[in-house]
């Protein structure tokens, strides 16, 4: 078997590849389902039903997709410039910290001013967190995969320290949790009485804005050039290090918004289980979207749907909901192969 | 074009240059060494090879001549089993070759010397040659026997190289000899050489040609892929000309000439560059006592150089003597450790690619794939790369795609670039078309100073003539041009003034025709002992 390069396929064909990857994922994971003693078709039906079979299910899926859109965008932006940000989890938590610090009554502002102020501060904090690894990379050649990954643990321990200390809720019965954010700092619910909140709308708007930046602006052009060929970019006068810094700022800021949206829109306070790994799952989301910001919306909803649907399915079919992790991980692998096949043609002998 | 050079090469056809030796000649049988029948290969809409058939006789040298994108490399890749042909068959010594299997090609005695070498740099010559020839399951390598065979082959065919040397310490010419030895060690009876002289000095080229004669005398058959007409005339028995995937001509070398071959290759008469007398003007770029750290070879050592308007300064030299760093310095990607750069009399302090562009320096880089273009971005995105911040192509941080696309379309039309659309990834273009776009990008703003580093490396005759014409037009317009080239013929043809670079230093300049080829060759080799010492 060998690979031959081929011209870029049309948009319609390009869209087929993620779908084919998903189909392949279902085929592969059905073997596990069989091993668990259930029928793959009924299990996948139950997952789909649990993810989108009712208004409740659909809203729950969109709620779960919201932080994934933010982290997926953060990863998509960074990976486009070949800045390997594995630290979206840490940036998410820093976003949560800033939200509770500013949102629990420290700033006596009306909601329409307070929320934008918090968002700006959150983005600045996330940006600052990724700036360190970016400086180490550009100045000293330190691998950002290592630094951003390790920062996840450092930040989680830091948050743990805050929740046991200065941010601890005095009324929290000793639990490591912060106070609730005040009503003016909360994102309203889109439908009264349901969990879906305006964080989802902010996420969609962010995706469109990021798409505009990547497609239409000088910055997006520079980021893509640096990602594809840093030597070539430098030759034509693009300031490579400065572009990587800007990328880091944008990526860190987007990931931090995930933390803001979860605290301000859904949970109300900061706990150590704010994120069940949204920062890492964002990598899968971005790859499934082939790093396209608009694609991130679709892939985040898909991934969220699998998680939400698998929870419902495991109650009904007695198959552990861990199957969702396997499905998401498998879809990442099939997608990587699919991306390869958009660029190359496979030849069998 | 250049009588001295032709004379320098022509002696190789004379018998006295090659002492006859007695080799056991393979018995002649009716089967040709190689027979290709009706080979066709498509890539999407492109017919890379279209029903190509030919035979290679035993003990014959065929030259495969063609422009870039004519299908030479595709054909050889099919022959060697890297690609599978859509139609057609390959026979070696009367036996059908299994398609798509390099192993089968190796077993049939086909050896290939690629343009880009396939050697493991951290291993010795002997290890590289023996690599893959012994079973993985053998506990002990038979080193003595292997060494003896390599030495025997080296001696027989004039391929001097030390089997114990590490490949990373070898010169380009020596590495090529290792590649040839590798093929011979595997008992290749058909040798394919893909653009073998692109990386060699004239002296090394001579040595290679002598080796080829010895191989042929021993009954090997050779396919020599090239676009340099004088070399084709010097080594081959028969010339096959490919154009747009088709075999358009077959000539016995003795009964043809360069003019006819060039016409066959491009499909029309090639317009040679006309060089008018020089009218040098004001000095535009000056380096004063510049030194640098080493980069891709020697660093610059106290170099002073002035480029004046309306003049082409040609820089000749063997690769690795500091040309790379000089080019990078003028392009702005390197800064001097000492010395001054001044442009139009003004001392420049802050030197960078942006500064170079802002001062009107047009750059044609040596490596168009790694440096000159961003392969996975479109033609449009590539042609605006040096000027995307100008008001023409962007405003308030937003790119003007309409103007950018129009500019790409203009360059595609003006520079006769063959490409499917301005939105195509530039990686998919052939080398010549990519170079035309880089040339267009650099020359469109009518630059005052032009750095052309190996501007025609790997290009075909048509594209070479085009690049030369563009450079000469810029010279007429009054630009100061620095031409850095390892192709001595190119330097001799275009330059008003020739400087030789050796070990990071520059010779005194000489006017056109002032120094003979021999004198230039001595300057090139004289101060760089390890290179070219196998010269006759």
Short mmCIF file of N, CA and C in Angstrom, two decimals, chain B residues 43-153:
data_model
loop_
_atom_site.label_atom_id
_atom_site.label_comp_id
_atom_site.label_asym_id
_atom_site.label_seq_id
_atom_site.Cartn_x
_atom_site.Cartn_y
_atom_site.Cartn_z
N UNK B 43 -3.04 11.26 -13.83
CA UNK B 43 -3.33 11.79 -12.50
C UNK B 43 -4.53 12.70 -12.68
N UNK B 44 -5.70 12.23 -12.34
CA UNK B 44 -6.89 13.04 -12.57
C UNK B 44 -6.99 13.36 -14.05
N UNK B 45 -7.16 14.64 -14.40
CA UNK B 45 -7.29 14.99 -15.81
C UNK B 45 -5.95 15.00 -16.56
N UNK B 46 -4.85 14.93 -15.82
CA UNK B 46 -3.53 15.07 -16.43
C UNK B 46 -3.03 13.73 -16.96
N UNK B 47 -2.61 13.71 -18.25
CA UNK B 47 -1.98 12.51 -18.77
C UNK B 47 -0.49 12.65 -18.57
N UNK B 48 0.02 12.04 -17.51
CA UNK B 48 1.45 12.17 -17.21
C UNK B 48 2.28 11.36 -18.20
N UNK B 49 1.77 10.20 -18.57
CA UNK B 49 2.42 9.37 -19.59
C UNK B 49 1.33 8.88 -20.54
N UNK B 50 1.59 8.99 -21.84
CA UNK B 50 0.56 8.64 -22.80
C UNK B 50 1.14 7.65 -23.81
N UNK B 51 0.85 6.38 -23.63
CA UNK B 51 1.26 5.32 -24.55
C UNK B 51 2.73 5.42 -24.95
N UNK B 52 3.60 5.34 -23.97
CA UNK B 52 5.03 5.44 -24.24
C UNK B 52 5.63 4.05 -24.43
N UNK B 53 6.32 3.86 -25.53
CA UNK B 53 6.99 2.59 -25.78
C UNK B 53 8.43 2.88 -26.23
N UNK B 54 9.37 2.16 -25.65
CA UNK B 54 10.73 2.21 -26.21
C UNK B 54 11.52 1.01 -25.69
N UNK B 55 12.67 0.80 -26.32
CA UNK B 55 13.55 -0.28 -25.88
C UNK B 55 14.89 0.29 -25.49
N UNK B 56 15.50 -0.33 -24.50
CA UNK B 56 16.86 0.02 -24.12
C UNK B 56 17.72 -1.20 -24.43
N UNK B 57 18.69 -1.01 -25.35
CA UNK B 57 19.53 -2.14 -25.72
C UNK B 57 20.61 -2.35 -24.66
N UNK B 58 21.21 -3.54 -24.71
CA UNK B 58 22.29 -3.79 -23.75
C UNK B 58 23.49 -2.94 -24.13
N UNK B 59 24.13 -2.39 -23.13
CA UNK B 59 25.31 -1.57 -23.36
C UNK B 59 25.03 -0.26 -24.04
N UNK B 60 23.84 0.23 -23.86
CA UNK B 60 23.46 1.47 -24.53
C UNK B 60 23.15 2.56 -23.50
N UNK B 61 23.43 3.80 -23.86
CA UNK B 61 23.04 4.91 -23.00
C UNK B 61 21.94 5.68 -23.70
N UNK B 62 20.77 5.69 -23.06
CA UNK B 62 19.66 6.48 -23.58
C UNK B 62 19.55 7.74 -22.75
N UNK B 63 19.37 8.85 -23.39
CA UNK B 63 19.07 10.08 -22.64
C UNK B 63 17.58 10.33 -22.74
N UNK B 64 16.98 10.58 -21.60
CA UNK B 64 15.56 10.90 -21.58
C UNK B 64 15.47 12.40 -21.36
N UNK B 65 15.00 13.11 -22.38
CA UNK B 65 15.05 14.55 -22.35
C UNK B 65 13.63 15.08 -22.31
N UNK B 66 13.40 16.10 -21.52
CA UNK B 66 12.06 16.66 -21.51
C UNK B 66 11.96 17.79 -20.50
N UNK B 67 10.98 18.64 -20.73
CA UNK B 67 10.76 19.74 -19.81
C UNK B 67 10.24 19.20 -18.49
N UNK B 68 10.19 20.07 -17.51
CA UNK B 68 9.53 19.70 -16.27
C UNK B 68 8.08 19.41 -16.55
N UNK B 69 7.57 18.35 -15.94
CA UNK B 69 6.17 18.01 -16.16
C UNK B 69 5.95 17.28 -17.45
N UNK B 70 7.03 16.93 -18.18
CA UNK B 70 6.87 16.19 -19.42
C UNK B 70 6.57 14.72 -19.15
N UNK B 71 6.86 14.27 -17.94
CA UNK B 71 6.52 12.90 -17.57
C UNK B 71 7.72 11.99 -17.37
N UNK B 72 8.93 12.58 -17.34
CA UNK B 72 10.14 11.77 -17.18
C UNK B 72 10.13 11.03 -15.84
N UNK B 73 9.89 11.79 -14.79
CA UNK B 73 9.98 11.20 -13.45
C UNK B 73 8.87 10.18 -13.24
N UNK B 74 7.67 10.48 -13.74
CA UNK B 74 6.57 9.53 -13.63
C UNK B 74 6.94 8.22 -14.31
N UNK B 75 7.51 8.32 -15.50
CA UNK B 75 7.88 7.13 -16.26
C UNK B 75 8.89 6.30 -15.48
N UNK B 76 9.88 6.97 -14.91
CA UNK B 76 10.90 6.24 -14.17
C UNK B 76 10.32 5.64 -12.90
N UNK B 77 9.38 6.33 -12.29
CA UNK B 77 8.75 5.79 -11.09
C UNK B 77 7.91 4.56 -11.41
N UNK B 78 7.32 4.53 -12.58
CA UNK B 78 6.58 3.34 -13.01
C UNK B 78 7.57 2.19 -13.24
N UNK B 79 8.63 2.52 -13.94
CA UNK B 79 9.66 1.53 -14.24
C UNK B 79 10.20 0.92 -12.96
N UNK B 80 10.40 1.75 -11.96
CA UNK B 80 11.02 1.29 -10.73
C UNK B 80 9.99 0.76 -9.73
N UNK B 81 8.72 0.76 -10.11
CA UNK B 81 7.71 0.15 -9.25
C UNK B 81 7.15 1.08 -8.18
N UNK B 82 7.48 2.38 -8.24
CA UNK B 82 6.89 3.29 -7.26
C UNK B 82 5.44 3.61 -7.62
N UNK B 83 5.16 3.70 -8.90
CA UNK B 83 3.79 3.90 -9.36
C UNK B 83 3.36 2.67 -10.15
N UNK B 84 2.05 2.49 -10.25
CA UNK B 84 1.51 1.44 -11.11
C UNK B 84 0.92 2.11 -12.35
N UNK B 85 1.34 1.65 -13.53
CA UNK B 85 0.83 2.25 -14.75
C UNK B 85 -0.64 1.86 -14.95
N UNK B 86 -1.42 2.78 -15.55
CA UNK B 86 -2.80 2.45 -15.86
C UNK B 86 -2.85 1.42 -16.98
N UNK B 87 -1.95 1.58 -17.94
CA UNK B 87 -1.86 0.63 -19.06
C UNK B 87 -0.40 0.40 -19.37
N UNK B 88 -0.14 -0.72 -20.04
CA UNK B 88 1.21 -0.95 -20.53
C UNK B 88 2.00 -1.87 -19.62
N UNK B 89 3.11 -2.38 -20.19
CA UNK B 89 3.94 -3.33 -19.44
C UNK B 89 5.40 -2.95 -19.53
N UNK B 90 6.16 -3.44 -18.56
CA UNK B 90 7.61 -3.26 -18.55
C UNK B 90 8.25 -4.64 -18.57
N UNK B 91 9.17 -4.84 -19.50
CA UNK B 91 9.92 -6.10 -19.54
C UNK B 91 11.37 -5.81 -19.31
N UNK B 92 12.02 -6.60 -18.45
CA UNK B 92 13.46 -6.47 -18.25
C UNK B 92 14.10 -7.78 -18.66
N UNK B 93 15.02 -7.72 -19.59
CA UNK B 93 15.71 -8.90 -20.12
C UNK B 93 14.70 -9.99 -20.50
N UNK B 94 13.62 -9.55 -21.16
CA UNK B 94 12.66 -10.51 -21.68
C UNK B 94 11.64 -10.99 -20.68
N UNK B 95 11.78 -10.57 -19.41
CA UNK B 95 10.80 -11.04 -18.41
C UNK B 95 9.91 -9.88 -17.99
N UNK B 96 8.62 -10.18 -17.87
CA UNK B 96 7.65 -9.17 -17.47
C UNK B 96 7.90 -8.78 -16.01
N UNK B 97 7.87 -7.48 -15.76
CA UNK B 97 8.13 -6.97 -14.42
C UNK B 97 6.80 -6.80 -13.68
N UNK B 98 6.72 -7.34 -12.45
CA UNK B 98 5.49 -7.16 -11.67
C UNK B 98 5.29 -5.67 -11.40
N UNK B 99 4.11 -5.12 -11.73
CA UNK B 99 3.93 -3.68 -11.53
C UNK B 99 3.85 -3.33 -10.04
N UNK B 100 4.33 -2.14 -9.72
CA UNK B 100 4.18 -1.62 -8.36
C UNK B 100 5.02 -2.33 -7.33
N UNK B 101 6.11 -2.93 -7.73
CA UNK B 101 6.93 -3.63 -6.76
C UNK B 101 8.41 -3.28 -6.94
N UNK B 102 8.93 -2.34 -6.17
CA UNK B 102 10.34 -1.95 -6.30
C UNK B 102 11.28 -3.15 -6.14
N UNK B 103 10.87 -4.08 -5.30
CA UNK B 103 11.66 -5.29 -5.08
C UNK B 103 11.88 -6.04 -6.40
N UNK B 104 10.79 -6.16 -7.17
CA UNK B 104 10.89 -6.87 -8.45
C UNK B 104 11.87 -6.14 -9.37
N UNK B 105 11.80 -4.80 -9.36
CA UNK B 105 12.70 -4.02 -10.20
C UNK B 105 14.14 -4.25 -9.77
N UNK B 106 14.38 -4.24 -8.46
CA UNK B 106 15.74 -4.49 -7.95
C UNK B 106 16.22 -5.88 -8.35
N UNK B 107 15.35 -6.87 -8.18
CA UNK B 107 15.73 -8.24 -8.51
C UNK B 107 16.02 -8.40 -10.00
N UNK B 108 15.32 -7.62 -10.83
CA UNK B 108 15.55 -7.71 -12.27
C UNK B 108 16.82 -6.98 -12.68
N UNK B 109 17.49 -6.36 -11.71
CA UNK B 109 18.75 -5.69 -12.02
C UNK B 109 18.61 -4.24 -12.42
N UNK B 110 17.53 -3.60 -11.96
CA UNK B 110 17.38 -2.17 -12.24
C UNK B 110 17.82 -1.39 -11.02
N UNK B 111 18.73 -0.46 -11.22
CA UNK B 111 19.19 0.37 -10.11
C UNK B 111 18.89 1.82 -10.43
N UNK B 112 18.52 2.58 -9.40
CA UNK B 112 18.16 3.97 -9.67
C UNK B 112 18.97 4.90 -8.76
N UNK B 113 19.50 5.96 -9.35
CA UNK B 113 20.17 6.99 -8.56
C UNK B 113 19.27 8.21 -8.61
N UNK B 114 18.61 8.48 -7.49
CA UNK B 114 17.65 9.58 -7.45
C UNK B 114 18.37 10.91 -7.40
N UNK B 115 17.64 11.94 -7.83
CA UNK B 115 18.18 13.30 -7.79
C UNK B 115 18.46 13.70 -6.34
N UNK B 116 17.53 13.34 -5.46
CA UNK B 116 17.74 13.58 -4.04
C UNK B 116 18.17 12.25 -3.44
N UNK B 117 19.36 12.25 -2.86
CA UNK B 117 19.96 10.99 -2.46
C UNK B 117 19.16 10.31 -1.35
N UNK B 118 19.26 8.99 -1.33
CA UNK B 118 18.53 8.21 -0.34
C UNK B 118 19.55 7.46 0.53
N UNK B 119 20.39 8.24 1.21
CA UNK B 119 21.43 7.63 2.05
C UNK B 119 21.16 7.97 3.51
N UNK B 120 21.58 7.05 4.39
CA UNK B 120 21.49 7.32 5.82
C UNK B 120 22.75 8.07 6.24
N UNK B 121 22.60 9.35 6.60
CA UNK B 121 23.74 10.22 6.84
C UNK B 121 24.64 9.76 8.00
N UNK B 122 24.04 9.10 8.97
CA UNK B 122 24.80 8.76 10.17
C UNK B 122 25.52 7.42 10.06
N UNK B 123 25.43 6.78 8.88
CA UNK B 123 26.07 5.48 8.72
C UNK B 123 27.23 5.59 7.75
N UNK B 124 28.09 4.57 7.75
CA UNK B 124 29.24 4.62 6.87
C UNK B 124 28.82 4.26 5.44
N UNK B 125 29.74 4.53 4.54
CA UNK B 125 29.52 4.22 3.13
C UNK B 125 29.20 2.73 2.97
N UNK B 126 30.03 1.92 3.62
CA UNK B 126 29.85 0.47 3.48
C UNK B 126 28.48 0.03 4.02
N UNK B 127 28.11 0.56 5.17
CA UNK B 127 26.81 0.19 5.75
C UNK B 127 25.67 0.60 4.84
N UNK B 128 25.79 1.78 4.27
CA UNK B 128 24.76 2.25 3.35
C UNK B 128 24.63 1.34 2.14
N UNK B 129 25.78 0.91 1.63
CA UNK B 129 25.75 0.09 0.43
C UNK B 129 25.19 -1.29 0.74
N UNK B 130 25.58 -1.85 1.89
CA UNK B 130 25.16 -3.22 2.21
C UNK B 130 23.74 -3.25 2.77
N UNK B 131 23.22 -2.08 3.15
CA UNK B 131 21.90 -2.00 3.78
C UNK B 131 20.85 -2.71 2.92
N UNK B 132 20.17 -3.67 3.52
CA UNK B 132 19.07 -4.33 2.82
C UNK B 132 19.50 -5.45 1.91
N UNK B 133 20.81 -5.70 1.79
CA UNK B 133 21.23 -6.78 0.89
C UNK B 133 21.41 -8.08 1.66
N UNK B 134 21.45 -7.99 2.99
CA UNK B 134 21.64 -9.23 3.75
C UNK B 134 20.39 -9.51 4.57
N UNK B 135 20.14 -10.78 4.79
CA UNK B 135 18.93 -11.18 5.50
C UNK B 135 18.95 -10.63 6.92
N UNK B 136 17.78 -10.23 7.38
CA UNK B 136 17.65 -9.70 8.73
C UNK B 136 18.02 -10.75 9.78
N UNK B 137 17.87 -12.01 9.41
CA UNK B 137 18.01 -13.08 10.42
C UNK B 137 19.44 -13.55 10.56
N UNK B 138 20.33 -13.03 9.68
CA UNK B 138 21.73 -13.47 9.82
C UNK B 138 22.33 -12.82 11.04
N UNK B 139 23.09 -13.57 11.79
CA UNK B 139 23.62 -13.06 13.04
C UNK B 139 24.83 -12.17 12.80
N UNK B 140 25.59 -12.48 11.78
CA UNK B 140 26.85 -11.77 11.60
C UNK B 140 26.90 -11.18 10.19
N UNK B 141 27.34 -9.95 10.10
CA UNK B 141 27.50 -9.36 8.78
C UNK B 141 28.88 -9.75 8.24
N UNK B 142 28.90 -10.11 6.98
CA UNK B 142 30.19 -10.44 6.39
C UNK B 142 30.84 -9.16 5.89
N UNK B 143 31.51 -8.47 6.81
CA UNK B 143 32.01 -7.14 6.49
C UNK B 143 33.21 -7.18 5.54
N UNK B 144 34.09 -8.13 5.77
CA UNK B 144 35.31 -8.15 4.95
C UNK B 144 34.99 -8.36 3.49
N UNK B 145 34.12 -9.33 3.24
CA UNK B 145 33.76 -9.61 1.84
C UNK B 145 33.07 -8.40 1.22
N UNK B 146 32.18 -7.78 1.98
CA UNK B 146 31.46 -6.62 1.47
C UNK B 146 32.45 -5.51 1.14
N UNK B 147 33.38 -5.29 2.04
CA UNK B 147 34.35 -4.24 1.85
C UNK B 147 35.21 -4.50 0.60
N UNK B 148 35.60 -5.76 0.47
CA UNK B 148 36.45 -6.10 -0.67
C UNK B 148 35.69 -5.85 -1.98
N UNK B 149 34.42 -6.21 -1.99
CA UNK B 149 33.63 -6.01 -3.21
C UNK B 149 33.48 -4.53 -3.54
N UNK B 150 33.23 -3.73 -2.49
CA UNK B 150 33.06 -2.30 -2.72
C UNK B 150 34.35 -1.71 -3.28
N UNK B 151 35.48 -2.12 -2.70
CA UNK B 151 36.75 -1.59 -3.18
C UNK B 151 37.02 -2.00 -4.62
N UNK B 152 36.65 -3.25 -4.93
CA UNK B 152 36.82 -3.73 -6.30
C UNK B 152 35.99 -2.90 -7.27
N UNK B 153 34.73 -2.68 -6.91
CA UNK B 153 33.84 -1.88 -7.77
C UNK B 153 34.36 -0.46 -7.91
#
